[in-house]
mmCIF file of N, CA and C in Angstrom:
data_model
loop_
_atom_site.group_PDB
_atom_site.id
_atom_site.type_symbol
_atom_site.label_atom_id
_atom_site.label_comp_id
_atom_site.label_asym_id
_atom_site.label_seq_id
_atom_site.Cartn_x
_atom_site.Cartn_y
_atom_site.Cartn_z
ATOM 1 N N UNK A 1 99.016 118.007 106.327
ATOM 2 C CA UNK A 1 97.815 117.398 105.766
ATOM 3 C C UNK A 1 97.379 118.214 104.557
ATOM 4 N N UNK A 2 96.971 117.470 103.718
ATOM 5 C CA UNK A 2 96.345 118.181 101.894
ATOM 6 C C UNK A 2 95.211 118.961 102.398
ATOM 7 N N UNK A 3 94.781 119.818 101.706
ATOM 8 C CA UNK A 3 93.835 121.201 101.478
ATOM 9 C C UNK A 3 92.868 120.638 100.641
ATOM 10 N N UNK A 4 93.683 120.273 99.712
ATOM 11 C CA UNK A 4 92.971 119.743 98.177
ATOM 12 C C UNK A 4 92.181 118.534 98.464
ATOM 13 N N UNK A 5 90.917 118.076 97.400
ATOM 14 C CA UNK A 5 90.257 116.823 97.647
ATOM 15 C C UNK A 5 91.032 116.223 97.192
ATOM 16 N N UNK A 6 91.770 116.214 95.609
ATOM 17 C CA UNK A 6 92.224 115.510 95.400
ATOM 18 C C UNK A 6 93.584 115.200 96.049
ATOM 19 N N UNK A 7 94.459 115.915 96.580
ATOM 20 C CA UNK A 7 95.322 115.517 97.559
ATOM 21 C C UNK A 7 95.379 114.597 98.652
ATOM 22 N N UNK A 8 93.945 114.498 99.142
ATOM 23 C CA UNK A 8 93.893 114.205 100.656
ATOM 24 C C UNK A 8 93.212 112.808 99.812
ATOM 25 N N UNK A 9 92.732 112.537 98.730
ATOM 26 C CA UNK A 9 92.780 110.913 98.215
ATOM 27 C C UNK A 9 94.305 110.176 97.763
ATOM 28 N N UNK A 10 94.770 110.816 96.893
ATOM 29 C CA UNK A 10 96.220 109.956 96.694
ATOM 30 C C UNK A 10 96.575 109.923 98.130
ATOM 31 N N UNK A 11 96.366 110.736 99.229
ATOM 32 C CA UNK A 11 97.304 110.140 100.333
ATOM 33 C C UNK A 11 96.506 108.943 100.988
ATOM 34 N N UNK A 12 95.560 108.998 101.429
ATOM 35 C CA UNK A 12 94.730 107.919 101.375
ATOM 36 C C UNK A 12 95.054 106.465 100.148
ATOM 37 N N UNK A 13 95.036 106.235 98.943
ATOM 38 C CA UNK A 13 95.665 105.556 97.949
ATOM 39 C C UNK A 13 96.883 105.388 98.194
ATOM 40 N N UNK A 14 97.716 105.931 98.658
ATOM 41 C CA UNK A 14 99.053 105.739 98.962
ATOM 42 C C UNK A 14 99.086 104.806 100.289
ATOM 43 N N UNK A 15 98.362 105.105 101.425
ATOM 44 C CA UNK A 15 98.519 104.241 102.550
ATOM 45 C C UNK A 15 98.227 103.051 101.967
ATOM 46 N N UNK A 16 96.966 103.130 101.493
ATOM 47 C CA UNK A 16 96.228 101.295 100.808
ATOM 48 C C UNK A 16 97.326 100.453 100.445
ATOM 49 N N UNK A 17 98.173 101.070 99.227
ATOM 50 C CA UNK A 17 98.504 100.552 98.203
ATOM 51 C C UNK A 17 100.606 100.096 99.164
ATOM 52 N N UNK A 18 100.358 100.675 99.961
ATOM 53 C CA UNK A 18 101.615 100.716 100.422
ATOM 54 C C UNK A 18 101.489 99.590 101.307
ATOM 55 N N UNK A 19 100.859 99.800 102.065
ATOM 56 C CA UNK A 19 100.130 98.476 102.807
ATOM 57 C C UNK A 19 100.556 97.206 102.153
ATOM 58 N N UNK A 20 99.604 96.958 101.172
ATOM 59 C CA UNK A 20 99.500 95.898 99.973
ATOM 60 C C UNK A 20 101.283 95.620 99.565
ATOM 61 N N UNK A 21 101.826 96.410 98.854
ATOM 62 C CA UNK A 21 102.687 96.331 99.183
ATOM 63 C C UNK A 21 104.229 95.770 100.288
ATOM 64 N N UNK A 22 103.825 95.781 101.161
ATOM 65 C CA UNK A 22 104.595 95.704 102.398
ATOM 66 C C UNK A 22 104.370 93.911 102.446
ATOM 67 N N UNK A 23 103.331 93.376 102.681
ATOM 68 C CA UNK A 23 102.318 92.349 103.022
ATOM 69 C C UNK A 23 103.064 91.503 101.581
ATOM 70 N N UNK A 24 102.950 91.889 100.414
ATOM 71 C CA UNK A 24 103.536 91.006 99.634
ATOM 72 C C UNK A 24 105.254 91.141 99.289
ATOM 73 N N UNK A 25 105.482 92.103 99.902
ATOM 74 C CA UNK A 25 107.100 92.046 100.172
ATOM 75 C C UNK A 25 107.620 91.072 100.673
ATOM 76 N N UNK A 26 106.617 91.142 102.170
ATOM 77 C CA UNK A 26 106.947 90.101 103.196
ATOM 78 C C UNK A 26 106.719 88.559 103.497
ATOM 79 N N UNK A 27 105.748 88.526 102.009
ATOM 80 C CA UNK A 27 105.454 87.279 101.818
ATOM 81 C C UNK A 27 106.252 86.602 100.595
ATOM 82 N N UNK A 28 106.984 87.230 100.123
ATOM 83 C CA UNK A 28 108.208 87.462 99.146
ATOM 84 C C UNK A 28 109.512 86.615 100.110
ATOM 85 N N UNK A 29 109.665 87.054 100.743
ATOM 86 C CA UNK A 29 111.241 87.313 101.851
ATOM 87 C C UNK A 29 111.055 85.835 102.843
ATOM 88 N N UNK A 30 109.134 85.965 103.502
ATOM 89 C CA UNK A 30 109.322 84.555 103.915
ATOM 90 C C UNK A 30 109.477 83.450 103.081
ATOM 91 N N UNK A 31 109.043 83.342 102.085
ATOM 92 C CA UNK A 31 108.488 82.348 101.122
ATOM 93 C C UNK A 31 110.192 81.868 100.761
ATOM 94 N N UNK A 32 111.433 82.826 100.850
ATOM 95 C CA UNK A 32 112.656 82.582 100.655
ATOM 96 C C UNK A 32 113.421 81.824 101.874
ATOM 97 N N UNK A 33 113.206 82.793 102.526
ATOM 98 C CA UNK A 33 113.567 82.267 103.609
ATOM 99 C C UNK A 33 113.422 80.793 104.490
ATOM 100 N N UNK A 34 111.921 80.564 103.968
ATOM 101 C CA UNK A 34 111.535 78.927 104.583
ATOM 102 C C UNK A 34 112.454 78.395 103.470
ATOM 103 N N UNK A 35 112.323 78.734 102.355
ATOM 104 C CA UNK A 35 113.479 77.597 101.170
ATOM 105 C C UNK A 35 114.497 77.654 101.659
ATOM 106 N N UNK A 36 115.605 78.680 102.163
ATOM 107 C CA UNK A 36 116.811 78.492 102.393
ATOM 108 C C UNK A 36 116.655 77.803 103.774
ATOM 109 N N UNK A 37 116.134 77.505 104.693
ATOM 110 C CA UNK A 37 116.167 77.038 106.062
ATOM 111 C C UNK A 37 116.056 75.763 105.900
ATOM 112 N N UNK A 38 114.881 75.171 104.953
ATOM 113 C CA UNK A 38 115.089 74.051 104.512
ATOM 114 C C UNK A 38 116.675 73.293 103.670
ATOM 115 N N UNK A 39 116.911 74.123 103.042
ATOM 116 C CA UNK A 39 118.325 73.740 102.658
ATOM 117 C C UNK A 39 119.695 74.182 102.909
ATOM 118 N N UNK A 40 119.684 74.906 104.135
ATOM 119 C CA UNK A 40 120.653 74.800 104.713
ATOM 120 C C UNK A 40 120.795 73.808 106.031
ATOM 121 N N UNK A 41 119.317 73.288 106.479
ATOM 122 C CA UNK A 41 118.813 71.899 107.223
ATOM 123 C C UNK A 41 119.474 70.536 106.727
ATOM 124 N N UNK A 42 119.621 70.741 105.181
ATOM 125 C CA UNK A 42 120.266 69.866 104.271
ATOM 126 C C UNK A 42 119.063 68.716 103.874
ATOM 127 N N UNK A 43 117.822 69.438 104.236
ATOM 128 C CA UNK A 43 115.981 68.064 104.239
ATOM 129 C C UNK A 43 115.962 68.296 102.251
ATOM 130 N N UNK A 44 116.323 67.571 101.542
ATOM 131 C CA UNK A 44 116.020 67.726 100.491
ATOM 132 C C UNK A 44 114.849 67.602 100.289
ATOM 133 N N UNK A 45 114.023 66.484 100.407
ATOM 134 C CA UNK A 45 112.452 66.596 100.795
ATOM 135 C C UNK A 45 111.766 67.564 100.603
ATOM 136 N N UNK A 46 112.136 68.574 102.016
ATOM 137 C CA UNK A 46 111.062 69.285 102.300
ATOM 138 C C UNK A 46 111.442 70.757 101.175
ATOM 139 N N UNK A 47 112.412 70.514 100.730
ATOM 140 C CA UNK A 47 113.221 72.285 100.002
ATOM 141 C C UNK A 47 112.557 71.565 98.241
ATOM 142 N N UNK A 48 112.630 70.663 98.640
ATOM 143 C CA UNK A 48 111.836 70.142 96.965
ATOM 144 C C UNK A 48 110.137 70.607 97.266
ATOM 145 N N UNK A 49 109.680 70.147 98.061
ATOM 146 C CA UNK A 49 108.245 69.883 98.368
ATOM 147 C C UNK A 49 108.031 71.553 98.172
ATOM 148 N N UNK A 50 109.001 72.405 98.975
ATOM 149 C CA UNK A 50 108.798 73.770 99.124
ATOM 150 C C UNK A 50 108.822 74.778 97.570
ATOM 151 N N UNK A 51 109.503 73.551 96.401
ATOM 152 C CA UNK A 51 110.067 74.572 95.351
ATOM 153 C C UNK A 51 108.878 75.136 94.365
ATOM 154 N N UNK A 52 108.055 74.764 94.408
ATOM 155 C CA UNK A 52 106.977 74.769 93.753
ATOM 156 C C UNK A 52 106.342 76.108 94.178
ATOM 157 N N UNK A 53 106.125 75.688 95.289
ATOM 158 C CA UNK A 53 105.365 77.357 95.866
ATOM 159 C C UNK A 53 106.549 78.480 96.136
ATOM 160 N N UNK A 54 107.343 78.258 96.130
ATOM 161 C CA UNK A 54 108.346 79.497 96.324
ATOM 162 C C UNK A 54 108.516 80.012 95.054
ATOM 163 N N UNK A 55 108.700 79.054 93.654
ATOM 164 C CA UNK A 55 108.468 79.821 92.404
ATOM 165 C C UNK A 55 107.269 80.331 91.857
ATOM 166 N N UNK A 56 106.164 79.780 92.560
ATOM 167 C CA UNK A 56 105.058 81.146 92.123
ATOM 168 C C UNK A 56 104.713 82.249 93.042
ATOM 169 N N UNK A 57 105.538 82.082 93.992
ATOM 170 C CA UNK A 57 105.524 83.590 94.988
ATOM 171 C C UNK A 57 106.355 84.727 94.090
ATOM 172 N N UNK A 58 107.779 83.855 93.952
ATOM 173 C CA UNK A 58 108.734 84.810 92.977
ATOM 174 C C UNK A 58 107.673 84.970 92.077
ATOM 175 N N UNK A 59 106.737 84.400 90.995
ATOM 176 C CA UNK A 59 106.312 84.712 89.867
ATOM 177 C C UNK A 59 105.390 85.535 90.266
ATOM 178 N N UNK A 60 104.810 85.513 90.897
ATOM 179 C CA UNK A 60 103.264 86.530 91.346
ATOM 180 C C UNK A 60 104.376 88.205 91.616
ATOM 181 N N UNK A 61 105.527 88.184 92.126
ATOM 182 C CA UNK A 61 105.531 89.376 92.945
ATOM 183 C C UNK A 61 106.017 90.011 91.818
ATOM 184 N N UNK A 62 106.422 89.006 90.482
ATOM 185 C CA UNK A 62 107.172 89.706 88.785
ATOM 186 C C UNK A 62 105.773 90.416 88.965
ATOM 187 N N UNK A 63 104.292 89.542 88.501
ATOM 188 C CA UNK A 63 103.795 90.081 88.035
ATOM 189 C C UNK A 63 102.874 91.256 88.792
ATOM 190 N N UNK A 64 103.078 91.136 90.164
ATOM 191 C CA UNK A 64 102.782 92.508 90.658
ATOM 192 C C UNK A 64 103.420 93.616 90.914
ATOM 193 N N UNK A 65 104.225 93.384 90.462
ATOM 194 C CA UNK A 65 105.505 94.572 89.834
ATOM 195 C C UNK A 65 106.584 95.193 90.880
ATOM 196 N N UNK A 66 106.741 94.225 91.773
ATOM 197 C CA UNK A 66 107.511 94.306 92.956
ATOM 198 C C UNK A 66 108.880 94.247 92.670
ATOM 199 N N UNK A 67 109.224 93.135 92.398
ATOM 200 C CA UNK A 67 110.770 92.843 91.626
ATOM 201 C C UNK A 67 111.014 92.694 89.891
ATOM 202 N N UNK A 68 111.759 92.919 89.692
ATOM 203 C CA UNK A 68 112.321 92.919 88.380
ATOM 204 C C UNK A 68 111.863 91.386 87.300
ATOM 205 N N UNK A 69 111.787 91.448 86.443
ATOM 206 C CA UNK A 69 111.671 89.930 86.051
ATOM 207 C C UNK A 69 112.977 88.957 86.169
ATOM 208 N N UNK A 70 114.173 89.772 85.510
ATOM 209 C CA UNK A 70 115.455 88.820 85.657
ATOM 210 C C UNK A 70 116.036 88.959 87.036
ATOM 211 N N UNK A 71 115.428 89.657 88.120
ATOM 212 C CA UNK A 71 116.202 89.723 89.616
ATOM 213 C C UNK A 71 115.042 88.055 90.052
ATOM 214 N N UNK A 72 113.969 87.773 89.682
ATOM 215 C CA UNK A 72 113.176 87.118 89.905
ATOM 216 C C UNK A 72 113.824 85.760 89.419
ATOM 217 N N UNK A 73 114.411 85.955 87.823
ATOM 218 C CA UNK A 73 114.946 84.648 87.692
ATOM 219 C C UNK A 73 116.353 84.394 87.875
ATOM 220 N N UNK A 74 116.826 85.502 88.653
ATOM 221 C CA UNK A 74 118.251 85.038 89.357
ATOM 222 C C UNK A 74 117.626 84.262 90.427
ATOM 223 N N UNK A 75 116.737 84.697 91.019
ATOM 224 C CA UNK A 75 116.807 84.182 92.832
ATOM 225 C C UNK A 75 115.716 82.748 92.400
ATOM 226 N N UNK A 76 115.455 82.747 91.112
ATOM 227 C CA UNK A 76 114.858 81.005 91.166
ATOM 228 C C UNK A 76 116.577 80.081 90.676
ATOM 229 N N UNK A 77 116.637 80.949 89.644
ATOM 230 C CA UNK A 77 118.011 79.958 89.477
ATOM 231 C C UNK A 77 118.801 79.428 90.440
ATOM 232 N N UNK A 78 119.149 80.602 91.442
ATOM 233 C CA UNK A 78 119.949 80.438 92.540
ATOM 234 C C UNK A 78 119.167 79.031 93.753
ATOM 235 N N UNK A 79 117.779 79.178 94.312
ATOM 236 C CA UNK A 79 117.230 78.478 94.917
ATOM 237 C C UNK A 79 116.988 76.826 94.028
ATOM 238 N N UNK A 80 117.140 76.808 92.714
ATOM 239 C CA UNK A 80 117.209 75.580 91.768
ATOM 240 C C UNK A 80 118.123 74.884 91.981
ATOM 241 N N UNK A 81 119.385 75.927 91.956
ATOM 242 C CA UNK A 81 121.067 75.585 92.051
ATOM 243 C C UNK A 81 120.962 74.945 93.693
ATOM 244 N N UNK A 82 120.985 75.485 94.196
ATOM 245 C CA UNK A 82 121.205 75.030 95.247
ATOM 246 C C UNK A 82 120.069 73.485 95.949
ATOM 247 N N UNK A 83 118.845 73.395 95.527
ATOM 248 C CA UNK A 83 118.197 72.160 95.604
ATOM 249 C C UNK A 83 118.719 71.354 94.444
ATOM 250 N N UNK A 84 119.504 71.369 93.843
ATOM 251 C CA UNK A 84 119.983 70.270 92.975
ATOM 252 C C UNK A 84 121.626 69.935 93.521
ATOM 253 N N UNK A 85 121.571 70.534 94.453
ATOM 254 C CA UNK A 85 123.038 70.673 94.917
ATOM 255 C C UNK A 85 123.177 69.314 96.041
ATOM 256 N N UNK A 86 121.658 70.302 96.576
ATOM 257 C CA UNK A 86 121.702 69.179 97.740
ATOM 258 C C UNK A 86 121.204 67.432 97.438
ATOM 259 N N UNK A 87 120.504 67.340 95.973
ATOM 260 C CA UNK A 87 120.275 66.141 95.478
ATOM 261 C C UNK A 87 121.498 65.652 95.917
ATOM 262 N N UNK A 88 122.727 65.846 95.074
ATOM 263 C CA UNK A 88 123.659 64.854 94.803
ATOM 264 C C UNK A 88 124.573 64.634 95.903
#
């Protein structure tokens, strides 16, 4: 345990922020995961209905600085590719 005041706050700031963190990781990973379940279901429907909100989860977590911007627009391309797949 820190001595220092200011020590014993960044660790405190560190739990918060790690927290926060974790919570939008995981809302990252589901938000993928319901897309691929839907289209490996083969429900075009529902993986369309779903594409909308799964690309502003990817976009929110760019801009909360979680993932990369172009790792962000691989995994929309990839989830695009594959709901246009299942169109045809």
């Amino acid at each position: 345990m820190p001595n220092i005041k200011s020590a014993k706050k960044r660790v405190l700031v560190t739990e918060k922020k790690n927290a926060i963190n974790r919570s939008d990781n995981a809302e990252l990973k589901t938000a993928i995961k319901k897309m691929n379940a839907a289209i490996e279901a083969g429900n075009y429907d529902e993986a369309n209905a779903l594409l909308p909100a799964t690309m502003s989860v990817i976009d929110s977590a760019v801009s909360k600085g979680l993932i990369h911007k172009n790792n962000a627009a691989n995994k929309k391309s990839a989830i695009s590719k594959k709901v246009n797949a299942l169109k045809a």
